[in-house]
Coordinates of C-alpha atoms in Angstrom, one line a residue:
Chain A
M11 CA -17.1 -17.2 10.4
V12 CA -18.2 -15.6 14.2
L13 CA -15.1 -14.5 14.8
G14 CA -14.4 -12.5 11.2
A15 CA -16.1 -9.6 13.1
D16 CA -11.7 -9.1 14.0
P17 CA -9.7 -6.6 11.1
L18 CA -7.3 -9.0 11.9
L19 CA -8.7 -12.3 10.0
A20 CA -10.6 -10.1 7.0
D21 CA -7.9 -11.6 4.5
G22 CA -7.7 -14.7 6.2
V23 CA -5.2 -16.6 8.0
D24 CA -1.7 -17.2 7.8
G25 CA 1.0 -17.8 9.7
T26 CA 1.8 -14.6 11.5
V27 CA -2.4 -13.9 12.5
L28 CA -1.9 -17.4 14.2
L29 CA 1.2 -16.8 16.1
I30 CA -0.6 -13.7 17.0
V31 CA -3.8 -15.1 18.2
V32 CA -1.7 -17.5 20.1
G33 CA 0.2 -13.9 21.5
K34 CA -3.2 -12.1 22.4
T35 CA -4.5 -15.4 23.9
V36 CA -0.9 -15.4 26.2
A37 CA -1.2 -11.4 26.8
T38 CA -4.7 -11.7 28.1
F39 CA -4.4 -15.0 30.9
A40 CA -1.5 -13.3 31.8
L41 CA -3.0 -10.1 32.0
L42 CA -5.5 -12.0 34.2
L43 CA -3.6 -13.6 35.9
L44 CA -1.5 -10.7 36.9
L45 CA -4.6 -9.0 38.0
V46 CA -6.3 -10.9 40.0
L47 CA -2.7 -11.8 41.8
F48 CA -2.2 -7.7 42.0
Y49 CA -5.9 -7.3 43.0
I50 CA -5.6 -9.9 45.9
W51 CA -3.0 -7.4 47.3
F52 CA -4.3 -4.5 47.6
M53 CA -8.2 -6.1 48.7
R54 CA -5.7 -6.8 51.6
K55 CA -3.5 -3.8 51.5
V56 CA -7.1 -1.3 50.9
I57 CA -8.9 -3.0 53.8
A58 CA -5.9 -3.1 56.7
D59 CA -6.3 0.9 56.0
M60 CA -10.1 0.6 56.2
Q61 CA -9.1 -1.3 59.3
N62 CA -6.4 0.4 60.7
R63 CA -4.1 -2.5 60.5
I64 CA -1.0 -2.8 57.7
G65 CA -1.6 -5.3 56.2
P66 CA 0.2 -7.5 54.3
D67 CA 3.9 -5.9 54.0
Q68 CA 7.0 -8.7 54.2
A69 CA 6.9 -10.4 50.9
G70 CA 8.3 -8.5 47.9
P71 CA 7.8 -4.2 48.5
Y72 CA 5.6 -3.8 50.4
G73 CA 4.0 -7.0 50.3
V74 CA 2.7 -7.4 46.6
L75 CA 4.3 -10.8 46.2
Q76 CA 2.2 -11.8 49.8
T77 CA 0.0 -14.4 46.7
L78 CA 2.1 -15.2 44.8
A79 CA 3.9 -16.7 47.6
D80 CA 0.6 -17.9 49.1
G81 CA 0.1 -19.1 45.6
I82 CA 3.6 -21.3 46.2
K83 CA 2.1 -23.0 49.3
L84 CA -0.9 -24.2 48.1
F85 CA 0.7 -25.6 45.3
F86 CA 2.9 -27.4 47.2
K87 CA 0.3 -28.6 49.5
E88 CA -1.3 -32.1 49.2
P89 CA -4.1 -32.5 47.1
S90 CA -7.1 -35.2 49.1
I91 CA -10.1 -36.2 48.4
P92 CA -11.9 -37.4 50.2
D93 CA -13.2 -40.9 50.3
R94 CA -17.3 -40.3 49.5
A95 CA -16.3 -37.8 46.4
D96 CA -17.2 -38.1 42.9
R97 CA -13.8 -38.5 42.0
T98 CA -14.2 -37.5 38.8
L99 CA -16.2 -34.6 39.3
F100 CA -14.7 -33.9 42.3
R101 CA -11.3 -32.9 40.0
L102 CA -13.1 -31.7 36.8
A103 CA -14.7 -28.8 39.4
P104 CA -12.0 -26.2 39.5
Y105 CA -11.6 -26.2 35.5
L106 CA -15.4 -25.2 35.2
A107 CA -14.9 -22.2 37.6
A108 CA -12.5 -21.0 36.4
V109 CA -11.8 -20.8 32.9
P110 CA -15.7 -19.7 32.0
A111 CA -13.6 -16.7 34.1
F112 CA -10.8 -16.4 31.9
L113 CA -12.9 -17.2 28.7
A114 CA -16.3 -14.3 30.3
F115 CA -13.0 -11.3 29.8
S116 CA -11.9 -12.2 26.8
I117 CA -15.3 -10.5 25.2
V118 CA -13.2 -7.7 26.8
P119 CA -12.2 -4.5 24.7
I120 CA -9.5 -3.1 26.1
G121 CA -8.0 -0.7 23.7
G122 CA -9.1 -0.1 19.9
E123 CA -7.9 -0.5 16.7
V124 CA -3.9 -1.4 17.4
S125 CA -1.7 -2.5 13.9
I126 CA 1.1 -5.9 15.0
A127 CA 3.6 -6.3 11.8
G128 CA 1.3 -5.0 9.7
H129 CA -2.1 -6.3 9.9
R130 CA -4.8 -4.4 11.9
T131 CA -6.1 -5.9 14.9
Y132 CA -8.5 -4.8 18.1
L133 CA -6.8 -4.9 21.2
Q134 CA -9.5 -7.9 22.7
L135 CA -8.5 -11.4 22.6
V136 CA -11.4 -11.7 20.5
E137 CA -14.0 -10.4 18.9
V138 CA -17.5 -11.7 18.7
P139 CA -20.7 -10.7 17.0
V140 CA -22.8 -11.6 20.1
G141 CA -20.1 -10.9 22.9
I142 CA -22.5 -9.9 25.2
L143 CA -24.1 -13.5 24.7
V144 CA -20.9 -14.7 25.1
L145 CA -20.4 -13.8 28.7
L146 CA -23.5 -14.9 29.6
A147 CA -23.2 -17.9 28.5
C148 CA -19.3 -18.3 31.0
S149 CA -20.9 -17.7 34.0
G150 CA -23.7 -19.9 33.8
I151 CA -21.1 -21.9 32.8
G152 CA -19.4 -21.7 35.8
L153 CA -22.3 -22.5 38.0
Y154 CA -21.7 -25.6 37.2
G155 CA -18.5 -24.9 38.5
V156 CA -19.4 -23.9 42.5
M157 CA -22.3 -27.0 42.3
L158 CA -21.2 -29.3 41.9
A159 CA -18.2 -28.3 43.7
G160 CA -19.9 -28.8 46.8
W161 CA -22.3 -32.3 45.1
A162 CA -18.8 -34.2 44.8
S163 CA -17.7 -33.5 47.7
G164 CA -20.0 -36.9 49.5
S165 CA -20.0 -33.8 52.5
K166 CA -23.3 -32.0 53.5
Y167 CA -21.6 -28.2 54.6
P168 CA -20.0 -28.4 50.7
L169 CA -23.9 -29.1 49.9
I170 CA -25.9 -26.6 51.8
G171 CA -23.2 -24.4 50.5
A172 CA -23.8 -25.3 46.5
V173 CA -27.1 -25.1 47.2
R174 CA -27.1 -21.3 48.4
A175 CA -24.5 -21.0 44.8
S176 CA -27.3 -22.4 42.5
A177 CA -29.8 -20.4 44.0
Q178 CA -28.1 -17.3 44.3
M179 CA -26.9 -17.5 41.0
L180 CA -29.6 -18.7 39.3
S181 CA -31.8 -15.0 41.0
Y182 CA -29.3 -13.0 40.4
E183 CA -28.5 -14.1 36.6
A184 CA -32.4 -13.2 36.0
A185 CA -32.0 -8.7 37.6
F186 CA -28.3 -9.4 35.7
S187 CA -28.7 -10.0 32.6
L188 CA -32.0 -7.4 31.5
A189 CA -29.3 -4.8 33.9
I190 CA -27.3 -5.8 30.5
V191 CA -30.0 -5.4 28.2
G192 CA -30.4 -2.0 30.0
A193 CA -27.3 -1.1 28.2
L194 CA -27.4 -2.7 25.1
V195 CA -30.3 -0.8 24.6
Q196 CA -29.0 2.4 24.4
A197 CA -26.2 0.9 22.3
G198 CA -28.6 -1.8 20.3
S199 CA -25.3 -4.3 19.5
L200 CA -24.9 -7.4 21.5
S201 CA -20.8 -6.9 20.0
T202 CA -18.7 -5.6 23.4
R203 CA -16.9 -3.8 20.4
D204 CA -19.8 -1.8 19.0
I205 CA -21.1 -0.9 22.3
V206 CA -17.3 1.0 23.4
D207 CA -18.2 2.4 19.6
A208 CA -21.0 3.7 20.7
Q209 CA -19.6 5.1 24.0
A210 CA -16.8 6.7 22.1
W211 CA -15.1 9.9 24.0
Q212 CA -16.1 12.7 22.7
G213 CA -15.1 15.7 24.5
P214 CA -15.2 16.2 28.5
A215 CA -18.9 15.6 28.4
S216 CA -18.6 11.8 27.7
P217 CA -18.6 10.5 31.0
F218 CA -22.3 11.8 31.2
T219 CA -24.3 11.9 28.1
D220 CA -22.4 9.0 25.9
W221 CA -21.0 6.8 28.4
F222 CA -24.0 4.6 28.6
A223 CA -23.6 4.9 33.0
V224 CA -25.5 8.1 33.8
P225 CA -28.5 7.2 30.2
A226 CA -28.6 3.5 31.7
L227 CA -28.0 4.9 35.8
V228 CA -31.0 2.5 37.5
A229 CA -29.3 0.2 34.7
F230 CA -25.5 0.2 35.6
V231 CA -26.7 0.2 39.3
I232 CA -28.4 -3.4 39.2
F233 CA -25.9 -4.6 36.9
L234 CA -22.7 -3.6 39.7
I235 CA -25.4 -5.3 42.5
A236 CA -25.9 -7.6 40.7
A237 CA -22.4 -8.9 39.4
I238 CA -21.3 -9.0 43.0
A239 CA -24.2 -11.3 43.6
E240 CA -23.5 -13.3 40.7
T241 CA -19.5 -13.7 41.6
N242 CA -21.1 -14.7 45.8
H243 CA -18.2 -11.4 47.1
P244 CA -19.0 -9.6 50.2
P245 CA -21.8 -8.5 51.1
F246 CA -23.3 -11.6 48.9
D247 CA -21.0 -14.5 50.4
L248 CA -23.4 -15.9 52.4
V249 CA -22.6 -18.9 49.9
E250 CA -18.8 -19.1 51.4
A251 CA -20.0 -17.7 55.5
E252 CA -17.3 -19.6 57.6
Q253 CA -20.0 -19.0 60.8
E254 CA -22.4 -21.7 58.8
L255 CA -21.2 -23.1 56.6
V256 CA -17.1 -24.2 57.5
G257 CA -15.8 -23.1 54.1
G258 CA -18.5 -22.9 51.1
F259 CA -18.6 -25.6 48.5
N260 CA -15.3 -25.3 48.5
T261 CA -14.2 -26.7 52.3
E262 CA -13.2 -30.0 51.1
Y263 CA -10.7 -29.0 48.8
T264 CA -7.0 -28.4 49.4
G265 CA -4.1 -27.3 47.1
I266 CA -3.9 -26.4 43.3
R267 CA -7.3 -26.6 43.4
F268 CA -8.6 -25.0 46.3
A269 CA -6.1 -22.1 44.3
I270 CA -8.1 -23.0 41.3
F271 CA -11.4 -21.7 42.9
Y272 CA -9.8 -18.7 44.6
L273 CA -8.3 -17.7 41.5
A274 CA -12.0 -18.1 39.7
E275 CA -13.3 -16.7 42.3
F276 CA -11.5 -13.2 42.0
M277 CA -11.2 -13.8 37.9
N278 CA -15.1 -13.7 37.4
L279 CA -14.7 -10.5 39.8
I280 CA -12.7 -8.5 37.6
T281 CA -14.2 -10.3 34.4
M282 CA -17.2 -8.6 36.0
C283 CA -16.1 -5.6 37.0
A284 CA -14.6 -5.1 33.9
I285 CA -17.5 -5.7 32.0
A286 CA -19.8 -3.6 33.9
V287 CA -16.4 -0.8 32.7
T288 CA -17.1 -2.1 28.9
L289 CA -20.9 -1.4 28.7
F290 CA -21.6 1.3 31.2
L291 CA -18.5 3.6 31.9
G292 CA -16.8 3.5 28.0
G293 CA -15.1 0.7 28.1
P294 CA -11.6 2.2 26.9
S295 CA -12.2 5.3 25.9
G296 CA -11.0 8.6 27.6
P297 CA -8.8 11.9 26.4
G298 CA -6.1 11.2 24.0
F299 CA -3.3 13.0 23.1
G300 CA -4.9 15.3 21.1
F301 CA -1.6 16.9 20.0
L302 CA 0.0 13.4 17.7
A303 CA -1.5 11.4 15.3
S304 CA -4.7 9.1 16.7
D305 CA -2.6 5.8 15.5
H306 CA -0.1 7.0 17.5
P307 CA 1.5 3.9 18.9
L308 CA 0.9 6.4 22.3
N309 CA -2.4 7.3 21.5
T310 CA -3.7 2.8 20.2
W311 CA -1.0 1.5 22.0
V312 CA -1.0 3.6 25.6
M313 CA -4.0 5.9 26.8
P314 CA -7.0 3.3 25.3
P315 CA -5.3 1.0 28.1
V316 CA -4.6 3.6 30.9
W317 CA -7.8 4.6 30.8
F318 CA -9.4 1.0 31.2
F319 CA -7.5 0.1 34.4
V320 CA -8.1 3.7 35.7
K321 CA -11.7 2.9 35.5
L322 CA -11.2 -0.8 36.6
G323 CA -9.2 0.3 39.0
F324 CA -12.5 2.0 40.7
L325 CA -14.6 0.0 40.3
L326 CA -12.4 -2.8 42.6
Y327 CA -12.0 -0.3 44.9
G328 CA -15.5 -0.5 45.2
T329 CA -16.2 -3.7 46.0
V330 CA -13.3 -4.1 48.4
W331 CA -15.0 -0.9 50.0
L332 CA -17.8 -2.8 50.6
R333 CA -16.1 -5.8 51.3
A334 CA -15.3 -3.9 54.2
S335 CA -18.0 -2.0 55.0
L336 CA -21.5 -4.5 55.0
P337 CA -22.4 -7.1 57.0
R338 CA -23.1 -10.4 55.0
L339 CA -26.9 -10.9 54.0
R340 CA -29.6 -13.3 55.7
Y341 CA -30.3 -15.4 53.4
D342 CA -34.5 -13.8 53.2
Q343 CA -32.5 -10.2 52.2
L344 CA -30.7 -11.8 50.0
M345 CA -33.7 -13.2 48.0
N346 CA -35.9 -10.5 49.1
L347 CA -33.0 -7.9 47.4
G348 CA -33.1 -10.0 44.2
W349 CA -36.8 -10.9 43.3
K350 CA -38.8 -8.3 45.0
W351 CA -36.6 -5.1 44.2
L352 CA -34.1 -6.0 40.9
I353 CA -35.8 -8.6 38.8
E354 CA -38.8 -5.3 39.0
L355 CA -36.3 -2.5 38.1
A356 CA -34.4 -4.1 35.8
F357 CA -37.9 -5.0 33.9
L358 CA -38.8 -1.9 34.3
W359 CA -36.1 0.1 33.4
V360 CA -35.5 -2.0 30.1
A361 CA -39.2 -1.3 28.9
A362 CA -39.0 2.4 30.1
S363 CA -35.3 3.1 28.5
G364 CA -36.5 0.8 25.1
V365 CA -39.2 3.9 24.9
I366 CA -37.3 6.7 25.6
V367 CA -34.8 4.9 22.2
V368 CA -37.6 4.3 20.2
A369 CA -38.6 8.5 21.0
R370 CA -35.0 9.6 20.3
E371 CA -34.8 8.1 16.7
Q372 CA -38.1 8.8 15.5
G373 CA -37.9 12.6 17.1
W374 CA -40.9 12.4 19.5
N375 CA -41.2 15.2 21.8
R376 CA -39.4 14.7 24.7
L377 CA -40.8 17.0 27.2
V378 CA -44.5 14.5 26.3
V379 CA -42.6 11.1 26.0
V380 CA -39.8 11.1 30.0
P381 CA -42.9 12.7 31.6
A382 CA -45.2 9.9 30.2
V383 CA -42.3 7.1 30.2
A384 CA -41.3 8.1 34.0
V385 CA -45.3 8.0 35.1
G386 CA -45.7 4.7 33.8
F387 CA -42.8 3.3 35.8
L388 CA -43.4 4.4 39.1
A389 CA -47.2 3.4 38.1
V390 CA -46.8 -0.8 37.6
L391 CA -43.7 -0.8 40.4
G392 CA -46.6 0.9 43.0
A393 CA -48.6 -2.0 41.5
L394 CA -46.2 -4.2 41.8
R395 CA -45.9 -4.0 44.5
A396 CA -48.6 -3.4 45.7
C397 CA -49.3 -7.9 45.3
F398 CA -45.9 -8.4 47.6
P399 CA -47.5 -9.7 50.5
R400 CA -46.7 -7.6 53.4
P401 CA -43.8 -9.3 55.6
D402 CA -46.7 -10.5 58.6
E403 CA -48.1 -11.9 56.0
A404 CA -45.1 -13.4 53.9
E405 CA -44.6 -15.6 57.8
E406 CA -48.5 -16.6 58.0
W407 CA -47.8 -17.9 54.6
A408 CA -44.4 -19.4 55.6
Chain B
M186 CA -28.4 7.4 55.2
G187 CA -28.1 5.5 58.1
R188 CA -28.3 2.1 56.1
F189 CA -25.1 3.7 54.5
S190 CA -23.0 5.8 57.2
G191 CA -20.6 2.5 56.6
F192 CA -19.1 3.2 54.3
G193 CA -18.8 6.2 56.3
V194 CA -17.1 4.8 58.7
T195 CA -14.4 2.7 56.8
L196 CA -13.2 5.5 54.7
R197 CA -12.5 7.7 57.7
Q198 CA -10.1 4.8 59.6
V199 CA -7.2 4.8 56.2
F200 CA -6.4 8.1 57.7
R201 CA -6.1 7.5 61.0
P202 CA -2.8 6.5 62.2
R203 CA -1.7 2.3 62.3
V204 CA -2.2 1.1 65.5
T205 CA -0.3 -2.1 64.1
E206 CA 2.1 -3.1 66.7
R207 CA 4.8 -4.0 64.1
F208 CA 6.6 -7.2 66.9
P209 CA 9.4 -9.0 65.9
G210 CA 10.6 -5.5 64.3
E211 CA 9.7 -3.0 67.1
L212 CA 8.8 -3.7 70.3
S213 CA 6.6 -1.5 72.5
P214 CA 7.6 -1.6 76.2
P215 CA 5.9 -3.8 78.3
P216 CA 3.4 -4.4 80.7
P217 CA 4.9 -3.0 83.9
R218 CA 3.4 -6.7 86.2
L219 CA 4.4 -8.6 83.6
H220 CA 5.6 -11.7 83.9
G221 CA 7.4 -14.0 81.9
R222 CA 10.6 -16.4 82.2
H223 CA 12.5 -16.2 85.7
V224 CA 15.8 -14.8 86.7
L225 CA 17.6 -16.3 89.6
G226 CA 18.7 -13.4 91.5
R227 CA 22.2 -12.8 92.9
Y228 CA 23.5 -11.1 96.0
P229 CA 25.8 -7.8 95.5
D230 CA 29.0 -9.9 96.6
G231 CA 27.7 -12.5 93.6
M232 CA 26.7 -15.0 96.1
E233 CA 23.5 -16.5 95.4
K234 CA 19.5 -16.3 96.7
C235 CA 18.7 -19.5 96.6
I236 CA 19.3 -21.7 98.9
G237 CA 17.4 -24.7 98.3
C238 CA 14.2 -25.1 100.9
E239 CA 11.9 -26.4 97.7
L240 CA 8.8 -23.6 98.7
C241 CA 8.8 -22.2 94.8
A242 CA 9.0 -25.4 93.8
G243 CA 5.3 -26.7 95.4
V244 CA 4.1 -24.3 95.8
C245 CA 3.8 -24.7 92.1
P246 CA 0.4 -25.1 90.7
A247 CA 1.4 -26.7 87.2
R248 CA 4.7 -28.2 88.9
C249 CA 7.5 -27.6 86.7
I250 CA 9.7 -26.2 89.5
H251 CA 12.9 -29.1 90.1
V252 CA 14.8 -27.9 92.9
R253 CA 17.6 -30.6 95.0
G254 CA 19.4 -28.8 97.5
A255 CA 22.7 -29.4 98.3
D256 CA 25.5 -28.3 101.8
N257 CA 27.0 -25.8 100.8
P258 CA 30.5 -27.0 100.8
P259 CA 31.9 -24.9 103.4
D260 CA 35.6 -23.4 101.5
A261 CA 33.8 -22.2 98.7
P262 CA 29.8 -21.0 100.3
V263 CA 27.7 -20.4 96.5
A264 CA 24.8 -19.1 98.6
P265 CA 25.0 -17.4 102.3
G266 CA 24.3 -20.2 105.6
E267 CA 24.2 -23.6 105.4
R268 CA 22.3 -24.7 102.0
Y269 CA 22.2 -23.7 98.7
G270 CA 20.4 -24.2 94.9
F271 CA 22.2 -27.5 93.5
V272 CA 20.2 -28.3 90.6
Y273 CA 17.1 -25.9 89.4
E274 CA 15.3 -25.9 86.5
I275 CA 12.4 -25.0 85.8
N276 CA 10.3 -26.6 82.3
Y277 CA 9.0 -23.7 80.8
L278 CA 6.2 -26.1 78.1
R279 CA 4.1 -26.2 81.7
C280 CA 4.6 -23.0 83.9
I281 CA 1.8 -20.7 83.8
H282 CA 3.8 -18.0 84.7
C283 CA 1.7 -17.6 88.2
D284 CA 4.9 -15.9 90.2
L285 CA 3.6 -17.7 92.5
C286 CA 6.7 -19.1 93.3
V287 CA 7.9 -15.9 93.6
E288 CA 5.9 -15.1 96.0
A289 CA 6.6 -18.3 98.1
C290 CA 10.4 -18.1 98.2
P291 CA 12.2 -17.1 101.5
T292 CA 14.8 -15.1 99.6
E293 CA 13.6 -13.0 96.4
A294 CA 15.3 -15.6 94.9
I295 CA 13.5 -16.5 92.2
T296 CA 11.7 -12.7 90.2
E297 CA 10.4 -13.0 87.1
T298 CA 11.4 -11.0 84.0
K299 CA 9.3 -9.5 81.0
L300 CA 11.0 -11.5 78.1
F301 CA 7.7 -12.7 76.7
A302 CA 8.7 -14.1 72.9
F303 CA 11.0 -17.4 73.5
S304 CA 10.0 -19.9 71.2
F305 CA 12.1 -23.5 71.1
T306 CA 11.9 -26.6 68.6
R307 CA 13.5 -29.1 71.2
R308 CA 11.5 -30.4 74.1
A309 CA 15.1 -30.2 76.3
D310 CA 15.4 -26.2 75.3
A311 CA 12.0 -25.8 76.9
I312 CA 13.7 -26.9 80.3
Y313 CA 15.8 -23.7 81.9
T314 CA 18.2 -25.2 84.4
K315 CA 21.0 -23.3 86.5
E316 CA 23.0 -22.2 84.3
E317 CA 20.4 -20.6 81.8
L318 CA 18.2 -18.7 84.9
L319 CA 21.3 -17.5 87.0
V320 CA 21.7 -13.8 86.0
D321 CA 25.8 -13.2 85.0
D322 CA 28.2 -11.7 86.6
D323 CA 27.4 -7.6 86.6
G324 CA 23.9 -9.0 87.6
R325 CA 20.9 -9.1 84.1
A326 CA 19.4 -12.2 82.9
R327 CA 21.2 -14.4 80.2
R328 CA 19.7 -13.7 76.7
L329 CA 19.5 -17.6 74.9
P330 CA 19.5 -17.8 71.6
W331 CA 16.1 -18.7 70.5
E332 CA 14.5 -15.7 73.3
L333 CA 13.6 -12.1 72.2
W334 CA 15.3 -9.6 73.9
S335 CA 15.3 -5.7 73.8
D336 CA 16.7 -3.6 77.5
D337 CA 14.1 -2.5 79.3
L338 CA 12.2 -6.6 79.7
D339 CA 14.8 -7.3 82.8
A340 CA 15.4 -3.5 84.0
H341 CA 12.3 -4.1 86.8
T342 CA 13.3 -7.9 87.7
G343 CA 14.4 -7.7 91.4
A344 CA 12.5 -5.0 92.8
W345 CA 9.6 -6.1 92.2
M346 CA 7.0 -5.1 94.3
R347 CA 3.4 -5.9 95.7
A348 CA 0.9 -3.8 95.7
T349 CA 0.3 -3.9 99.0
S350 CA 3.1 -5.0 101.7
P351 CA 4.5 -8.9 101.9
G352 CA 1.3 -10.4 104.3
G353 CA -1.5 -7.7 103.1
D354 CA -0.3 -4.4 105.5
A355 CA -0.9 -1.3 102.9
S356 CA 1.4 0.7 104.8
Y357 CA 4.2 -1.0 104.0
E358 CA 3.5 -0.4 99.8
G359 CA 5.8 1.3 97.5
R360 CA 8.7 0.2 100.2
V361 CA 11.7 -1.8 99.5
L362 CA 11.6 -4.9 101.4
W363 CA 13.6 -7.4 99.6
S364 CA 17.2 -7.3 99.1
A365 CA 19.9 -5.7 97.6
D366 CA 20.8 -7.1 93.4
L367 CA 24.2 -7.9 91.9
G368 CA 24.2 -5.2 89.9
F369 CA 21.7 -3.2 90.5
G370 CA 21.3 -2.6 94.3
H371 CA 18.1 -1.5 95.3
R372 CA 15.8 -0.9 92.9
P373 CA 12.7 2.1 92.6
P374 CA 10.1 -0.3 94.2
E375 CA 7.0 -0.3 91.7
Q376 CA 3.8 2.1 92.6
G377 CA 1.2 0.3 94.4
Q378 CA -2.2 0.6 93.7
R379 CA -3.5 3.4 96.0
R380 CA -3.2 7.4 93.8
R381 CA 0.0 8.6 95.6
G382 CA -1.1 11.4 97.3
T383 CA -3.7 10.1 99.1
A384 CA -4.7 10.1 102.7
G385 CA -2.3 7.8 104.9
D386 CA 0.2 7.9 102.4
D387 CA 3.0 8.4 104.6
V388 CA 5.8 6.8 101.4
G389 CA 7.5 9.7 99.3
D390 CA 10.2 9.4 96.7
G391 CA 13.1 10.2 98.4
E392 CA 11.9 7.7 101.0
A393 CA 12.4 4.9 98.1
E394 CA 15.7 3.3 99.6
A395 CA 14.7 3.8 103.4
P396 CA 15.9 0.8 105.8
A397 CA 12.4 -1.6 105.7
P398 CA 10.5 -0.6 108.9
A399 CA 10.7 -3.0 110.9
A400 CA 9.8 -6.2 110.9
E401 CA 9.2 -7.8 113.7
E402 CA 6.8 -5.6 115.0
R403 CA 4.7 -8.9 113.7

């Protein structure tokens, strides 16, 4: 049974269990929507700060309801479909983008084990033994949303945007997956719950030793870059380059369908950051209240989610910072970065960290293994880079 | 670190003061020579300055001014002299605020305030009639419901002065050559482009209200 990993389902499924699952689903969906609302407001405020502006401040206190107002406005706008559009695909595409974004978030552990109405369960929508594969599958399906939107619009700019999006997302999918493997090698499991458990809080040194961010530093950095590129966010947002493509793949979309794309875009970003927290920053792991019992509500319901959201907030701030600081990459720069640097670095890192993990398990002499791995890493990297055409040669071929 | 120094630039801005002007809520002081919507001035005795000569309408490049003069009623004259502005209308959907009408006016009847924020929802509202353009009994511009006023927007309306004097003679700079306004009298003139204290600058602050130099020289 695929969902059997959650202790909630261990004793069979009855009405209460069903209710709990439905409740968790609704809560997760609401949480993600709220996070998107909050993130868009947060992004606009922080970018305004970084540009000496004030940002939205009219709707609600400090303008927090601005996104809601925008959403309501979009909801009441006319949804138009171009004459030359493929109407079925055109209607379908926004949901193909939004649903996987939400599904991917469902595997993220927000907290530890809690008990609801006598049932033990994880603070996480589903616990799938192959959780990370679900994530990869979802990000693959999300690509269809973007691609079909551009194709079904029956218009040239969305098509160009969609082609760019497919090329970009396919290219970075490789580096993205390999970066994930960097964390999986450390954890030895595909399940997000196991990954988080492997990074559990042991003491103040945990962020440097137990969390995978430091042991898998290269994979962490590659993951962040590739995740931003996967979600088409700045500086990798040439899918929606206004100067060249009007609005990119969603040019022909209006009203609520456009809003769904917009929502999916930010849902994806939040999901990616949440996955980064799960894989590399220990997920909900962090110090609790030591003087209380470990199953006290403060230690199960409150502190783990707090730590999770604090880490998530840091990463989200980073994405906004990127957005405010970096200009958009050119297409060839994007492809060079993805194919010539990230993929090979990620590959080598997986190989190197695999050796180190095995060495740790077998008790090999670390003083021998680590330098040997480093030398091998640099040698292969140098050999690979020597094989690439120099820029002037590359121009001759083009 | 050249490649990453941009992150420092954006982060530094967070701690700097905001440059945003919160426009409808707080109005910043207008630039001294802002061209806004017009007013029709009156003399200190309440007489209207406009004599209905239509020079402003003639010079207007946007053709937005409509003037018709009429003879003053002998027993209740509106303006000193023979004629007065019977109809005076400005269409602000066409006005480009070039101020040529102000320069053309022989009696300094039409001047510009610094009011720039006025928005109408009907075209008829965009055509200001004489009742709306004429200053009130205190000599202040009438404030219409769709106009966003602050007190400094009509502070220097009447004594608007060119960088040089009329006729381009620089020695008239800073002198009041304009007639007095209802409610304001002779207002201090705007200072010209020449720096104070330079050679040939014979006009001091105290002379601002001195009578005009002999204009009959020319």
